[in-house]
Coordinates of C-alpha atoms (C1' of nucleotides) in Angstrom, one line a residue:
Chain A
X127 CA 24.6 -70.4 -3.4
X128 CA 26.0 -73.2 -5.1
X129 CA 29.3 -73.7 -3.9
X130 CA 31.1 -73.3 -7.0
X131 CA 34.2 -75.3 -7.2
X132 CA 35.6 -76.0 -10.5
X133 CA 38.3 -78.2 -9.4
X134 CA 36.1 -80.5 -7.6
X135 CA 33.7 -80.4 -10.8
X136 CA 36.7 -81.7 -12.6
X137 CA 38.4 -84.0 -10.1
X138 CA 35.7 -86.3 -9.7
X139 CA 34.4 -86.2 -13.7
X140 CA 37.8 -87.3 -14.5
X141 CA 37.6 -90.1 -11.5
X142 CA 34.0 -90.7 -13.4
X143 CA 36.0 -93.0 -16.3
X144 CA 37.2 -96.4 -15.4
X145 CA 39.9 -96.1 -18.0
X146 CA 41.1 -93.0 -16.2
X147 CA 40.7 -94.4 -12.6
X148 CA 43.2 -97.5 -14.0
X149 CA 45.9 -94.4 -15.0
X150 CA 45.8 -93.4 -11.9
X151 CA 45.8 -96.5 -10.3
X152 CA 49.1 -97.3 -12.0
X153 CA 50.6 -93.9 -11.4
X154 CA 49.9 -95.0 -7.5
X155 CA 52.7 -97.5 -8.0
X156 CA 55.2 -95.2 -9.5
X157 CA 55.9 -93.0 -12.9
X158 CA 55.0 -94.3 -16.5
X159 CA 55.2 -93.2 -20.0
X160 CA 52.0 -92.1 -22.1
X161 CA 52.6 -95.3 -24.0
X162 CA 52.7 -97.4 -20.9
X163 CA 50.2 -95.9 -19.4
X164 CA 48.0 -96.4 -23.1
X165 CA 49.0 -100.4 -24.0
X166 CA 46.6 -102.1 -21.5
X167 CA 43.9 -99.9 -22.4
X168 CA 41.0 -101.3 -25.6
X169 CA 41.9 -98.0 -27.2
X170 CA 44.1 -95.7 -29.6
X171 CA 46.8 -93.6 -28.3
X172 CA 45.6 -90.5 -29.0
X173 CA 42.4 -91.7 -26.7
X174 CA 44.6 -92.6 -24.2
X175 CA 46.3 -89.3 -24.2
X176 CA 42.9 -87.2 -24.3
X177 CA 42.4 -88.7 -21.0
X178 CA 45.7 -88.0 -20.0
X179 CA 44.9 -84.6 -21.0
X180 CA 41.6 -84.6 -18.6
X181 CA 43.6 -86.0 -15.5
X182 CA 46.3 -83.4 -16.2
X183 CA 43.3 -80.5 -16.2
X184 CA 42.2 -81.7 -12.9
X185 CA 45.5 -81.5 -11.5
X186 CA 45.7 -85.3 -10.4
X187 CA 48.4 -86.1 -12.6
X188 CA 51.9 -84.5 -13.4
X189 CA 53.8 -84.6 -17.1
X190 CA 56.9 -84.2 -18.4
X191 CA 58.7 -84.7 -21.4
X192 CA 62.0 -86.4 -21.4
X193 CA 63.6 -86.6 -25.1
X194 CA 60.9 -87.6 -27.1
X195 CA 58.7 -89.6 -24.1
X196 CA 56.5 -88.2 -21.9
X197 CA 56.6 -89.1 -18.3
X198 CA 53.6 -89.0 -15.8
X199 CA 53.2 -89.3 -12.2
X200 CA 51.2 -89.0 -9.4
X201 CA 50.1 -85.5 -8.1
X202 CA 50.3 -86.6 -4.5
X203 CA 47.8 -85.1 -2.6
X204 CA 45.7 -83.7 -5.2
X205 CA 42.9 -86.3 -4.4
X206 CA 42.7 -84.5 -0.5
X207 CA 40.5 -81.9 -1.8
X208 CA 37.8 -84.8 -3.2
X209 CA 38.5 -87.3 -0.2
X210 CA 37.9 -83.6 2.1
X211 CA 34.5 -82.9 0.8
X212 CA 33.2 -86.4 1.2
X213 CA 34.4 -86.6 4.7
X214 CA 32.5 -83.6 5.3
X215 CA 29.4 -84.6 4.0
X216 CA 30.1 -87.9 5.6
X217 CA 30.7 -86.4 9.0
X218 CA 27.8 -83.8 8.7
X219 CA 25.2 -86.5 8.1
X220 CA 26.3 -88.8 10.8
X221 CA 26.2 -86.3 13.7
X222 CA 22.9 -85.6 12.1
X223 CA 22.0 -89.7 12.6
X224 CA 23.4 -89.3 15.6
X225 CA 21.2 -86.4 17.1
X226 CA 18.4 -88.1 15.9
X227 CA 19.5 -91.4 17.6
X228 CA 19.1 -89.5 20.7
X229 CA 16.2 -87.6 19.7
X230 CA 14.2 -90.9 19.6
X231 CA 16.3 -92.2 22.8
X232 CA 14.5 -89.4 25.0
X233 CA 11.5 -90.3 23.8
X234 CA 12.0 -93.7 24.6
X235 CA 12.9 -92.7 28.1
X236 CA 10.0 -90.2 28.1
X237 CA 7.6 -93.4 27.5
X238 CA 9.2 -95.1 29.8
X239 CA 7.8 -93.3 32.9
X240 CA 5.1 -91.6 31.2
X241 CA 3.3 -93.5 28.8
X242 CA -0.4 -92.7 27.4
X243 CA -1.0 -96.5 26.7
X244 CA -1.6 -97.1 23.2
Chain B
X288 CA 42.3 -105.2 -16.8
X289 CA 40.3 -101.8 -16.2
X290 CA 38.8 -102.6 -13.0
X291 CA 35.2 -102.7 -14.1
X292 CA 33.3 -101.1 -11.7
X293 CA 30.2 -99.1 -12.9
X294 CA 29.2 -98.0 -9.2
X295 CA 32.2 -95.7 -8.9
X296 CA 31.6 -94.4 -12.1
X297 CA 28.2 -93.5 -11.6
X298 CA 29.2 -92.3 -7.9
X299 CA 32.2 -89.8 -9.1
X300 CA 29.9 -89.3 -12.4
X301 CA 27.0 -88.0 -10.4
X302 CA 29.3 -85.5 -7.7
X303 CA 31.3 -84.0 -10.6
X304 CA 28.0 -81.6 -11.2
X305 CA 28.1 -78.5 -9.1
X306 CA 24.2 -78.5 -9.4
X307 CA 24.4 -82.5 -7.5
X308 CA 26.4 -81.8 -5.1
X309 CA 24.9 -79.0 -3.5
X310 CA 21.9 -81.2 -3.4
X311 CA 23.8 -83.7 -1.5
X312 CA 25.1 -81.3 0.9
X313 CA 21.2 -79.8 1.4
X314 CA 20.6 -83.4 2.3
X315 CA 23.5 -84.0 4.2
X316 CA 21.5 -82.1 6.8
X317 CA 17.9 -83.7 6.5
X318 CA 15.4 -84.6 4.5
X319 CA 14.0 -82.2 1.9
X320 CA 11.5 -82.6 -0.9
X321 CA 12.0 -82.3 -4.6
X322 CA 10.7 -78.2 -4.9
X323 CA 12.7 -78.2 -1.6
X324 CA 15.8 -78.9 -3.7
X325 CA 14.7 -77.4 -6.9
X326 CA 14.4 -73.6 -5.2
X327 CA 17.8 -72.7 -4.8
X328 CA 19.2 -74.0 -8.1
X329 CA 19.1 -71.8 -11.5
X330 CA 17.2 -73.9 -13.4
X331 CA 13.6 -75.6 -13.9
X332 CA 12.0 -78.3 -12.2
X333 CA 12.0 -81.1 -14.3
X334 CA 15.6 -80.3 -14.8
X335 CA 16.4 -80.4 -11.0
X336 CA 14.4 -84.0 -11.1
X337 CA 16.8 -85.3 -13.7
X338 CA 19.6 -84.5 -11.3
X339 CA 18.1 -86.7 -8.7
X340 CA 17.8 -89.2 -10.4
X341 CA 20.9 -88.9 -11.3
X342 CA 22.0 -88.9 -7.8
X343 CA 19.7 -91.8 -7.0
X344 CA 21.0 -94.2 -9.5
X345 CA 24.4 -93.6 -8.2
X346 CA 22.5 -95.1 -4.8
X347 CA 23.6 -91.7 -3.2
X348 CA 20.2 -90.5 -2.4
X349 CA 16.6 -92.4 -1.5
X350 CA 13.2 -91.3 -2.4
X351 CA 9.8 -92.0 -1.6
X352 CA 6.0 -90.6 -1.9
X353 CA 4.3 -89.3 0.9
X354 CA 1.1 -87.9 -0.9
X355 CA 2.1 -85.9 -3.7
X356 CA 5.1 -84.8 -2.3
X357 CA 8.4 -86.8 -3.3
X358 CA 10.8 -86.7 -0.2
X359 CA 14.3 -87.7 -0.4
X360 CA 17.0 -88.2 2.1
X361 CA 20.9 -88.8 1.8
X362 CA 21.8 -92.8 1.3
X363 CA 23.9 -92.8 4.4
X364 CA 26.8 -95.1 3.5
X365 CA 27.0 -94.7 0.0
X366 CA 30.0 -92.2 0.0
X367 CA 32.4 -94.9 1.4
X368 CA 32.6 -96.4 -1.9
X369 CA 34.1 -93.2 -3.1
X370 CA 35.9 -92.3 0.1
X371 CA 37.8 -96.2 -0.3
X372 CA 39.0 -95.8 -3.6
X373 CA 40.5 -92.5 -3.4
X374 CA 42.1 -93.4 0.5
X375 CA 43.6 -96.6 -1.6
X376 CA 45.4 -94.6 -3.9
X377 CA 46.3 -92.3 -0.9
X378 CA 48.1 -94.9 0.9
X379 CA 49.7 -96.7 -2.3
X380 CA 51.4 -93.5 -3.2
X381 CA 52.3 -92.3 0.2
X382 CA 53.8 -95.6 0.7
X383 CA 55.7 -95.9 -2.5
X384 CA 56.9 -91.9 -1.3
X385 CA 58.2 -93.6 1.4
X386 CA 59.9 -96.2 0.3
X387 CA 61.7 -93.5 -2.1
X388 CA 62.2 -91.4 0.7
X389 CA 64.3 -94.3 2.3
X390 CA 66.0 -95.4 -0.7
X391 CA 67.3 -92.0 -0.9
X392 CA 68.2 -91.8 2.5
X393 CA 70.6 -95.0 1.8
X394 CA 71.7 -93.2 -1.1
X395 CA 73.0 -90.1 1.1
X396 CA 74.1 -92.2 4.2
X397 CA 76.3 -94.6 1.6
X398 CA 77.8 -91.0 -0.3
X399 CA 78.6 -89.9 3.4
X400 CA 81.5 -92.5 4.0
X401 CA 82.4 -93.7 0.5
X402 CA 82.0 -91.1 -1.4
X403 CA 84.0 -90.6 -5.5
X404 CA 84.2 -86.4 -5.0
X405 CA 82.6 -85.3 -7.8
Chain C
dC4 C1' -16.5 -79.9 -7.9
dT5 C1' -12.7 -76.7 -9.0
dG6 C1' -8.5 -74.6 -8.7
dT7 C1' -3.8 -74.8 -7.2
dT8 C1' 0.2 -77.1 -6.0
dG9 C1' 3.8 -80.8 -6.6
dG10 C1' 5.4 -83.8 -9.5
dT11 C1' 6.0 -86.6 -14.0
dT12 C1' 6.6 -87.4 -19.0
dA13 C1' 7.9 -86.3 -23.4
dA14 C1' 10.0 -84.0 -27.2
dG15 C1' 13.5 -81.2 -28.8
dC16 C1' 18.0 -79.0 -29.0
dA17 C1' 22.9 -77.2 -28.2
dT18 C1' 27.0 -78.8 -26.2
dT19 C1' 30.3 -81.9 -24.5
dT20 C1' 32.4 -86.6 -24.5
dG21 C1' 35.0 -90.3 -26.2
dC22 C1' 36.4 -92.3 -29.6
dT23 C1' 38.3 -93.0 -34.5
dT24 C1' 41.7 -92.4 -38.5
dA25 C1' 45.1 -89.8 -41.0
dA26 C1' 48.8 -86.8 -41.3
dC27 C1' 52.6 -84.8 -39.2
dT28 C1' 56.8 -83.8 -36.0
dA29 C1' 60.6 -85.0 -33.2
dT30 C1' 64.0 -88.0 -31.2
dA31 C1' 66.8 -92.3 -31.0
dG32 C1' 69.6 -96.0 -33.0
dC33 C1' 72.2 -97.7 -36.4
Chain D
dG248 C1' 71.1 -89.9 -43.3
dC249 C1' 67.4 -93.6 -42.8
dT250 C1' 64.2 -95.6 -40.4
dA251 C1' 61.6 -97.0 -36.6
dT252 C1' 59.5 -95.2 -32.3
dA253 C1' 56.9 -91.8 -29.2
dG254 C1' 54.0 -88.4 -29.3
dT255 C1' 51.0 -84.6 -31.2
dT256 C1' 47.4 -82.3 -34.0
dA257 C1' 43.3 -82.2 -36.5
dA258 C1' 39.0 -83.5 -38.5
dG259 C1' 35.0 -86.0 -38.0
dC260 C1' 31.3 -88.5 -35.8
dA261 C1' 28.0 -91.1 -32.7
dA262 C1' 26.3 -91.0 -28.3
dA263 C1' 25.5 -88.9 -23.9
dT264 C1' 24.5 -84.5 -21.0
dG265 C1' 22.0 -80.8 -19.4
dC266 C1' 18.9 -78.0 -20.2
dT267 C1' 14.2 -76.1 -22.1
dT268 C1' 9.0 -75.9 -22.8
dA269 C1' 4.5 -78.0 -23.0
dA270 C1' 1.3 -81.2 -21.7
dC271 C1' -0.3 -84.1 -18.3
dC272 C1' -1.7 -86.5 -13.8
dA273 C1' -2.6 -86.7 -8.8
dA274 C1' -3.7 -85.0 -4.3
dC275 C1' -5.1 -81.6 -1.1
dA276 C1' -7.9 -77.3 0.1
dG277 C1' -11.7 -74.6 -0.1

DNA sequence: CTGTTGGTTAAGCATTTGCTTAACTATAGC
DNA sequence: GCTATAGTTAAGCAAATGCTTAACCAACAG
């Protein structure tokens, strides 16, 4: 089995890196240079652009090259397949809670009228 | 800056492994033990154990001992962490699309009437 | 008590990450 | 054309990952 999905085995290991989550999280406000997007970070800018790199590869993140900058932005809706398979797992484990909820609810009622004392 | 936070990185850390995340969906559906979890995957035991701990430290995923058996069972909950982030940056963008949609709009409706033909 | 099953620990190893520095290319401004 | 700026490429390295096998411990079953 082992629902192999590449691009979900890249999406979240390049949300896995704080650094990276911050490049996204200023490409949420709107475009930004590599350079921009590398000053506030406690690292060189070929680092920066590595990770640039890994956000690119997990199709999160757009480039392209104006003159002699490099421009990034948002891949909107590239995060939907991520936030999908979490609100799957999410949904499938609270219809589960909630089967069991009334699971234990008939046995409650069950007791109710027809108790062997304990 | 760099938003600090070392639970998201273990969270996205620990689903960006295909191996994980089948586990997590096997749990999304009840309980299993450790050989329960191990069987399907391609791979040996103790390597299988590694990945839940994995899962555990990222407080995805709760253990405990009955016997000899080690029985774990999804950390219902622990997903929203995740599931915030990402719907965050959903809105932020969608928002800022918005705005640019608007601006845009004012662009056109302003060319409409006083318009320099080009 | 003895064997089998379920799990744990430890050591070792190949690969991947995440960074660095240095050297280089390409554009923009004067 | 010179020079500073923005980015790219490459080599190298320490640490983290993801596995393996082997040895071990604990509990249940006969």
């Amino acid at each position: 089995m082992l629902n192999q999905q590449p691009g979900l085995d890249r999406m979240f290991h390049a949300l896995a890196d704080p650094a990276r989550r911050a490049m996204v999280e200023r490409l949420s406000s709107g475009p930004a240079s590599a350079s921009d997007l590398a000053r506030p970070l406690p690292m060189s800018l070929p680092a920066a652009l590595q990770h640039l790199q890994v956000l690119e590869g997990a199709g999160l993140v757009r480039s392209e090259k104006v003159g002699r900058v490099r421009n990034f932005s948002i891949e909107a809706g590239a995060l939907s397949l991520a936030e999908q398979w979490i609100h799957a797992r999410r949904t499938e484990w609270e219809r589960r809670l909630d089967r069991l909820g009334a699971y234990l609810e008939t046995l409650i009622r069950e007791g109710e009228h027809d108790a062997p004392d304990k």
